[in-house]
Short mmCIF file of C-alpha atoms and ligand atoms in Angstrom, two decimals:
data_model
loop_
_atom_site.label_atom_id
_atom_site.label_comp_id
_atom_site.label_asym_id
_atom_site.label_seq_id
_atom_site.Cartn_x
_atom_site.Cartn_y
_atom_site.Cartn_z
CA UNK A 1 0.00 0.00 0.00
CA UNK A 2 1.40 3.38 -0.87
CA UNK A 3 1.63 5.81 2.00
CA UNK A 4 -0.52 8.89 2.36
CA UNK A 5 0.96 11.88 0.54
CA UNK A 6 -1.01 14.72 2.14
CA UNK A 7 -4.08 16.62 0.99
CA UNK A 8 -2.68 18.63 -1.89
CA UNK A 9 -1.41 15.57 -3.71
CA UNK A 10 -4.23 13.21 -2.75
CA UNK A 11 -7.08 15.59 -3.64
CA UNK A 12 -5.42 17.60 -6.40
CA UNK A 13 -8.36 17.24 -8.79
CA UNK A 14 -10.75 18.85 -6.27
CA UNK A 15 -8.41 21.65 -5.19
CA UNK A 16 -7.21 24.90 -6.79
CA UNK A 17 -3.80 23.41 -7.47
CA UNK A 18 -1.63 24.05 -10.55
CA UNK A 19 1.92 23.22 -11.61
CA UNK A 20 3.24 26.20 -9.62
CA UNK A 21 1.59 25.21 -6.35
CA UNK A 22 4.21 23.85 -3.93
CA UNK A 23 3.39 20.32 -2.74
CA UNK A 24 3.55 21.45 0.87
CA UNK A 25 2.60 18.78 3.40
CA UNK A 26 3.02 17.53 6.94
CA UNK A 27 0.95 14.47 5.96
CA UNK A 28 -2.33 16.08 7.07
CA UNK A 29 -5.71 14.47 6.44
CA UNK A 30 -6.62 10.78 6.25
CA UNK A 31 -7.89 10.96 9.83
CA UNK A 32 -9.82 8.08 11.39
CA UNK A 33 -13.59 7.74 11.42
CA UNK A 34 -14.16 5.92 14.68
CA UNK A 35 -17.48 4.23 15.54
CA UNK A 36 -18.88 5.16 18.96
CA UNK A 37 -19.75 1.80 20.45
CA UNK A 38 -21.17 2.46 23.92
CA UNK A 39 -22.83 5.77 23.08
CA UNK A 40 -24.42 4.50 19.86
CA UNK A 41 -26.03 1.70 21.83
CA UNK A 42 -27.11 4.01 24.63
CA UNK A 43 -28.58 6.62 22.31
CA UNK A 44 -30.04 4.31 19.63
CA UNK A 45 -28.12 5.76 16.69
CA UNK A 46 -25.18 4.70 14.53
CA UNK A 47 -22.65 7.34 15.57
CA UNK A 48 -19.09 7.92 14.41
CA UNK A 49 -16.51 10.57 15.17
CA UNK A 50 -14.22 12.13 12.60
CA UNK A 51 -11.13 12.42 14.74
CA UNK A 52 -9.39 15.54 13.50
CA UNK A 53 -7.11 15.57 16.53
CA UNK A 54 -5.02 13.05 14.58
CA UNK A 55 -3.80 15.77 12.22
CA UNK A 56 -0.14 16.85 12.51
CA UNK A 57 -0.80 19.85 14.77
CA UNK A 58 -3.75 18.18 16.45
CA UNK A 59 -6.69 19.94 14.78
CA UNK A 60 -8.70 20.21 11.56
CA UNK A 61 -7.00 23.54 10.85
CA UNK A 62 -4.13 21.69 9.15
CA UNK A 63 -6.40 20.85 6.22
CA UNK A 64 -7.13 24.47 5.47
CA UNK A 65 -3.73 25.77 6.42
CA UNK A 66 -1.73 23.52 4.09
CA UNK A 67 -3.74 24.93 1.20
CA UNK A 68 -3.65 28.58 2.34
CA UNK A 69 0.09 28.51 3.00
CA UNK A 70 0.90 26.68 -0.25
CA UNK A 71 -1.04 29.33 -2.19
CA UNK A 72 0.62 32.16 -0.23
CA UNK A 73 4.00 30.69 -1.16
CA UNK A 74 2.94 30.22 -4.79
CA UNK A 75 1.90 33.88 -4.92
CA UNK A 76 5.29 35.00 -3.58
CA UNK A 77 4.10 36.09 -0.16
CA UNK A 78 6.77 36.27 2.55
CA UNK A 79 4.52 36.72 5.60
CA UNK A 80 1.30 35.15 6.82
CA UNK A 81 -0.92 36.54 9.56
CA UNK A 82 -3.96 35.29 11.46
CA UNK A 83 -6.17 35.92 14.47
CA UNK A 84 -6.82 32.83 16.51
CA UNK A 85 -8.37 31.18 19.52
CA UNK A 86 -5.35 28.87 19.34
CA UNK A 87 -5.66 26.11 16.77
CA UNK A 88 -5.39 28.30 13.70
CA UNK A 89 -2.26 29.88 15.16
CA UNK A 90 -0.69 26.46 15.83
CA UNK A 91 -1.40 25.32 12.27
CA UNK A 92 -0.28 28.62 10.69
CA UNK A 93 2.93 28.52 12.71
CA UNK A 94 3.70 24.92 11.71
CA UNK A 95 2.98 25.29 7.98
CA UNK A 96 4.62 28.71 7.98
CA UNK A 97 7.77 27.15 9.43
CA UNK A 98 7.64 24.32 6.92
CA UNK A 99 7.26 26.76 4.00
CA UNK A 100 9.87 29.19 5.31
CA UNK A 101 7.47 32.10 5.78
CA UNK A 102 7.30 34.68 8.54
CA UNK A 103 4.23 33.99 10.68
CA UNK A 104 2.43 36.52 12.89
CA UNK A 105 -0.42 35.33 15.11
CA UNK A 106 -2.77 37.50 17.13
CA UNK A 107 -4.51 35.89 20.08
CA UNK A 108 -6.90 37.02 22.83
CA UNK A 109 -4.94 37.53 26.02
CA UNK A 110 -5.29 34.73 28.57
CA UNK A 111 -7.92 32.78 26.64
CA UNK A 112 -5.76 30.30 24.79
CA UNK A 113 -5.34 26.68 25.84
CA UNK A 114 -1.80 26.00 27.02
CA UNK A 115 -0.89 23.39 24.41
CA UNK A 116 -1.86 25.69 21.55
CA UNK A 117 0.28 28.52 22.84
CA UNK A 118 3.18 26.10 23.31
CA UNK A 119 2.82 25.04 19.68
CA UNK A 120 2.85 28.58 18.29
CA UNK A 121 5.97 29.53 20.20
CA UNK A 122 7.76 26.26 19.40
CA UNK A 123 7.11 26.60 15.66
CA UNK A 124 8.64 30.06 15.87
CA UNK A 125 5.66 32.30 15.21
CA UNK A 126 5.61 35.90 16.40
CA UNK A 127 2.83 35.73 18.97
CA UNK A 128 0.96 38.93 19.78
CA UNK A 129 -1.64 38.95 22.53
CA UNK A 130 -4.29 41.65 22.45
CA UNK A 131 -6.39 42.91 25.29
CA UNK A 132 -9.53 41.93 23.46
CA UNK A 133 -11.30 38.86 22.14
CA UNK A 134 -11.01 36.84 18.92
CA UNK A 135 -13.45 39.09 17.05
CA UNK A 136 -11.34 42.15 17.87
CA UNK A 137 -8.19 40.32 16.78
CA UNK A 138 -9.80 39.27 13.49
CA UNK A 139 -10.85 42.88 12.76
CA UNK A 140 -7.26 44.02 13.24
CA UNK A 141 -5.60 41.36 11.06
CA UNK A 142 -8.20 41.75 8.29
CA UNK A 143 -7.51 45.45 8.15
CA UNK A 144 -3.72 45.03 8.25
CA UNK A 145 -3.80 42.44 5.46
CA UNK A 146 -5.60 44.95 3.22
CA UNK A 147 -2.89 47.56 3.74
CA UNK A 148 0.33 45.56 4.05
CA UNK A 149 2.07 42.82 2.07
CA UNK A 150 0.93 40.03 4.35
CA UNK A 151 -1.38 37.11 3.55
CA UNK A 152 -4.35 36.57 5.82
CA UNK A 153 -4.76 32.86 6.60
CA UNK A 154 -7.97 32.94 8.62
CA UNK A 155 -10.91 31.04 7.14
CA UNK A 156 -12.04 34.16 5.25
CA UNK A 157 -9.17 33.14 2.95
CA UNK A 158 -11.03 30.94 0.43
CA UNK A 159 -8.14 28.44 0.19
CA UNK A 160 -8.75 27.52 3.83
CA UNK A 161 -12.28 26.39 2.98
CA UNK A 162 -10.98 24.46 -0.04
CA UNK A 163 -8.55 22.47 2.11
CA UNK A 164 -11.05 21.86 4.89
CA UNK A 165 -13.74 20.52 2.56
CA UNK A 166 -11.60 17.39 2.06
CA UNK A 167 -12.75 16.05 5.42
CA UNK A 168 -16.23 15.60 3.93
CA UNK A 169 -14.70 13.54 1.09
CA UNK A 170 -13.00 11.27 3.62
CA UNK A 171 -16.24 10.78 5.57
CA UNK A 172 -18.06 9.74 2.37
CA UNK A 173 -15.22 7.41 1.36
CA UNK A 174 -15.15 5.75 4.79
CA UNK A 175 -18.93 5.19 4.91
CA UNK A 176 -19.43 4.62 1.18
CA UNK A 177 -21.88 7.56 1.19
CA UNK A 178 -22.67 10.69 3.20
CA UNK A 179 -24.14 10.09 6.69
CA UNK A 180 -27.75 11.08 7.48
CA UNK A 181 -26.53 13.79 9.84
CA UNK A 182 -23.30 15.71 10.38
CA UNK A 183 -22.85 17.30 13.82
CA UNK A 184 -20.14 19.95 14.01
CA UNK A 185 -19.01 22.66 16.42
CA UNK A 186 -19.43 26.22 15.16
CA UNK A 187 -17.15 29.11 16.08
CA UNK A 188 -16.19 31.37 13.21
CA UNK A 189 -18.32 29.06 10.99
CA UNK A 190 -15.60 28.28 8.44
CA UNK A 191 -15.63 24.54 9.02
CA UNK A 192 -19.37 23.99 8.60
CA UNK A 193 -19.09 26.03 5.39
CA UNK A 194 -16.22 23.83 4.22
CA UNK A 195 -17.92 20.51 5.02
CA UNK A 196 -21.11 21.56 3.23
CA UNK A 197 -19.11 22.58 0.17
CA UNK A 198 -17.24 19.27 0.29
CA UNK A 199 -20.40 17.17 0.59
CA UNK A 200 -22.02 19.01 -2.31
CA UNK A 201 -18.99 18.66 -4.59
CA UNK A 202 -18.54 14.97 -3.82
CA UNK A 203 -22.23 14.35 -4.35
CA UNK A 204 -22.02 16.06 -7.71
CA UNK A 205 -19.06 13.98 -8.83
CA UNK A 206 -19.82 10.65 -7.09
CA UNK A 207 -23.49 10.69 -6.08
CA UNK A 208 -22.66 10.22 -2.39
CA UNK A 209 -25.76 12.02 -1.07
CA UNK A 210 -26.07 14.92 1.36
CA UNK A 211 -26.33 14.96 5.16
CA UNK A 212 -28.39 17.25 7.37
CA UNK A 213 -25.88 19.81 8.62
CA UNK A 214 -26.30 20.37 12.35
CA UNK A 215 -23.96 23.00 13.78
CA UNK A 216 -23.51 23.77 17.48
CA UNK A 217 -22.39 27.02 19.05
CA UNK A 218 -21.60 27.41 22.75
CA UNK A 219 -24.51 29.04 24.58
CA UNK A 220 -22.47 32.06 25.69
CA UNK A 221 -21.24 32.63 22.14
CA UNK A 222 -24.34 31.67 20.16
CA UNK A 223 -24.52 34.66 17.82
CA UNK A 224 -26.07 32.77 14.92
CA UNK A 225 -28.72 31.11 17.10
CA UNK A 226 -29.64 34.45 18.70
CA UNK A 227 -29.31 36.24 15.39
CA UNK A 228 -27.22 38.99 16.94
CA UNK A 229 -23.55 39.81 17.43
CA UNK A 230 -22.36 38.96 20.94
CA UNK A 231 -19.93 41.63 22.14
CA UNK A 232 -18.52 39.68 25.08
CA UNK A 233 -18.74 35.98 24.20
CA UNK A 234 -17.97 33.57 27.05
CA UNK A 235 -17.57 29.80 27.17
CA UNK A 236 -15.34 27.15 28.67
CA UNK A 237 -14.76 26.03 25.07
CA UNK A 238 -12.27 28.82 24.31
CA UNK A 239 -11.75 27.61 20.73
CA UNK A 240 -15.30 28.70 19.85
CA UNK A 241 -15.45 31.81 22.03
CA UNK A 242 -16.52 33.92 19.05
CA UNK A 243 -19.32 36.49 18.98
CA UNK A 244 -19.36 37.58 15.35
CA UNK A 245 -18.63 34.61 13.07
CA UNK A 246 -17.02 35.60 9.77
CA UNK A 247 -18.83 32.87 7.79
CA UNK A 248 -22.18 33.47 9.50
CA UNK A 249 -24.35 33.56 6.39
CA UNK A 250 -22.70 30.44 4.90
CA UNK A 251 -23.46 28.52 8.09
CA UNK A 252 -27.10 29.60 7.91
CA UNK A 253 -27.22 28.55 4.24
CA UNK A 254 -25.69 25.14 5.02
CA UNK A 255 -28.27 24.48 7.72
CA UNK A 256 -31.19 25.68 5.60
CA UNK A 257 -30.20 23.98 2.35
CA UNK A 258 -29.55 20.67 4.10
CA UNK A 259 -32.67 20.68 6.27
CA UNK A 260 -30.42 20.93 9.36
CA UNK A 261 -30.11 23.52 12.09
CA UNK A 262 -27.71 25.82 13.93
CA UNK A 263 -28.31 25.20 17.62
CA UNK A 264 -26.47 25.83 20.88
CA UNK A 265 -25.17 23.69 23.74
CA UNK A 266 -24.38 24.86 27.27
CA UNK A 267 -20.95 24.66 28.91
CA UNK A 268 -22.35 21.94 31.20
CA UNK A 269 -23.49 19.95 28.13
CA UNK A 270 -20.02 20.35 26.61
CA UNK A 271 -18.20 19.22 29.75
CA UNK A 272 -20.54 16.24 30.15
CA UNK A 273 -19.88 15.16 26.56
CA UNK A 274 -16.13 15.74 27.04
CA UNK A 275 -16.06 13.26 29.91
CA UNK A 276 -18.49 10.77 28.37
CA UNK A 277 -16.36 10.52 25.25
CA UNK A 278 -13.15 9.99 27.19
CA UNK A 279 -14.51 7.57 29.78
CA UNK A 280 -16.92 5.52 27.65
CA UNK A 281 -15.14 5.53 24.30
CA UNK A 282 -11.47 6.18 25.10
CA UNK A 283 -11.45 9.30 22.94
CA UNK A 284 -9.97 12.55 24.21
CA UNK A 285 -11.04 15.62 22.30
CA UNK A 286 -10.80 19.25 23.34
CA UNK A 287 -13.89 20.89 24.89
CA UNK A 288 -15.00 22.84 21.78
CA UNK A 289 -14.92 19.62 19.76
CA UNK A 290 -17.33 18.02 22.19
CA UNK A 291 -20.01 20.55 21.25
CA UNK A 292 -20.78 18.14 18.41
CA UNK A 293 -21.36 15.23 20.82
CA UNK A 294 -23.33 17.42 23.22
CA UNK A 295 -25.42 18.59 20.26
CA UNK A 296 -26.07 15.03 19.13
CA UNK A 297 -27.30 14.12 22.61
CA UNK A 298 -29.48 17.23 22.81
CA UNK A 299 -31.16 16.63 19.46
CA UNK A 300 -31.69 12.91 20.06
CA UNK A 301 -33.51 13.88 23.25
CA UNK A 302 -35.56 16.53 21.42
CA UNK A 303 -36.38 14.05 18.64
CA UNK A 304 -34.78 16.26 15.96
CA UNK A 305 -32.25 13.52 15.26
CA UNK A 306 -34.16 10.29 14.68
CA UNK A 307 -33.27 7.01 16.34
CA UNK A 308 -31.40 4.74 13.95
CA UNK A 309 -29.78 7.66 12.10
CA UNK A 310 -26.23 7.38 10.82
CA UNK A 311 -24.47 10.37 12.40
CA UNK A 312 -20.93 11.69 12.11
CA UNK A 313 -19.73 14.07 14.82
CA UNK A 314 -16.66 16.10 13.96
CA UNK A 315 -14.07 16.14 16.75
CA UNK A 316 -12.14 19.18 15.67
CA UNK A 317 -9.18 19.14 18.06
CA UNK A 318 -7.08 16.88 20.27
CA UNK A 319 -7.80 16.78 24.02
CA UNK A 320 -4.09 17.19 24.79
CA UNK A 321 -4.30 20.77 23.55
CA UNK A 322 -6.02 21.83 26.75
CA UNK A 323 -4.66 19.95 29.77
CA UNK A 324 -5.92 22.62 32.20
CA UNK A 325 -9.60 22.06 31.40
CA UNK A 326 -9.08 18.31 31.75
CA UNK A 327 -7.50 18.63 35.17
CA UNK A 328 -10.08 21.18 36.33
CA UNK A 329 -12.95 18.96 35.16
CA UNK A 330 -12.14 15.59 36.67
CA UNK A 331 -12.78 15.08 40.34
CA UNK A 332 -10.57 11.99 40.70
CA UNK A 333 -6.92 13.06 40.76
CA UNK A 334 -3.83 10.81 40.72
CA UNK A 335 -3.32 9.00 44.04
CA UNK A 336 0.07 9.47 45.67
CA UNK A 337 1.55 6.32 47.27
CA UNK A 338 4.86 5.60 48.99
CA UNK A 339 7.61 3.91 46.95
CA UNK A 340 6.68 0.50 48.29
CA UNK A 341 5.14 -2.60 46.68
CA UNK A 342 3.14 -3.61 49.75
CA UNK A 343 1.43 -0.25 49.84
CA UNK A 344 0.65 -0.58 46.12
CA UNK A 345 -0.89 -4.01 46.54
CA UNK A 346 -2.94 -2.93 49.50
CA UNK A 347 -4.23 0.05 47.57
CA UNK A 348 -5.00 -1.86 44.38
CA UNK A 349 -6.77 -4.70 46.17
CA UNK A 350 -8.74 -2.28 48.26
CA UNK A 351 -9.76 -0.43 45.12
CA UNK A 352 -10.86 -3.44 43.06
CA UNK A 353 -14.52 -4.33 43.21
CA UNK A 354 -15.46 -7.75 41.90
N1 F0G Z 401 -13.27 23.41 17.17
C1 F0G Z 401 -12.03 23.81 17.41
C2 F0G Z 401 -11.15 22.92 18.21
C3 F0G Z 401 -11.57 25.06 16.91
O1 F0G Z 401 -10.33 25.44 17.16
C4 F0G Z 401 -12.46 25.87 16.18
C5 F0G Z 401 -12.05 27.17 15.67
C6 F0G Z 401 -13.75 25.37 15.95
C7 F0G Z 401 -14.13 24.15 16.46
C8 F0G Z 401 -14.76 26.14 15.18
O2 F0G Z 401 -14.48 26.11 13.82
O3 F0G Z 401 -14.35 28.54 13.47
O4 F0G Z 401 -14.52 26.96 11.54
O5 F0G Z 401 -16.46 27.34 13.06
N2 F0G Z 401 -10.96 27.71 15.96
C9 F0G Z 401 -10.46 28.95 15.36
C10 F0G Z 401 -9.02 29.19 15.77
C11 F0G Z 401 -11.34 30.11 15.51
O6 F0G Z 401 -8.58 30.34 15.82
O7 F0G Z 401 -8.32 28.22 16.03
P1 F0G Z 401 -14.98 27.30 12.89
#
């Protein structure tokens, strides 16, 4: 079997690639579609997760970033810039390093998961924190990119959407057709836009069908659901702490055209799903990712997602990105024992229930 060559090579015919496009790759894409065994049984559906945490920088952003950075390089750009709640900055920094470009990332002060910040600094990006939120940061970088010779690599860059749509192709290939329902977290709304584009294009070329697109915002950042900009968005899921999504209207279109819905989930729903997924399925995804699982549960309970449906939940980022939320969420902490076998045995035997 030949090994995976990365998105640009593997999906060339579906992407805006020409002979001048560098074949940039960190071997992104080709992520697993994992069946949920316990939860499917419990909830009466056939559920899978698209585990995007398996990408090289641990999130789905790699799919869009490989494309955006390759095109920036092709066009002779020397500098890329983005605003980010963390994952975009990690991906931009990694692909920027790989392509030899200067990378500037603008993040909201104090609201970035530790692992994501560690990635940006390790990959050598220039990290600028602003005393404001993601929406403020995006306003600044959009404006700068219009005035200066820098390439904006947020999802308003159309190449980002092109790269990210490939995840929909992989879902269809793994299942042999599109699922009945796709559940996906919504922040800036680029990814739901990309998946919908991908499903439509694959359906056109291969007749794979179309899913209902069900997107989930966090309650404290649910601008689309409330149909108003949220000035001070707040949620434990910092990745989707966004009050004025750039791809707002595309997300609404995706939901309407597909007979789906943009809904919200609470922080408690998200944290419950976060733990359920880890403890019952052995899958560790970051909190924002778990909005898709929380949304699935919510809409099974409401009857909007029918029993027996084939559902794919997108897990957008790896749980290791955000160790602080994990440690703050669990109540059972590591037990400290003396360096002594007897004490170990006594503890283990005492702890085992048969
Ligand atoms: N899940 C994770 C883990 C994310 O990092 C993001 C967005 C989303 C979901 C939402 O995706 O914005 O396309 O609707 N993170 C961006 C960032 C904003 O800067 O990393 P979206």
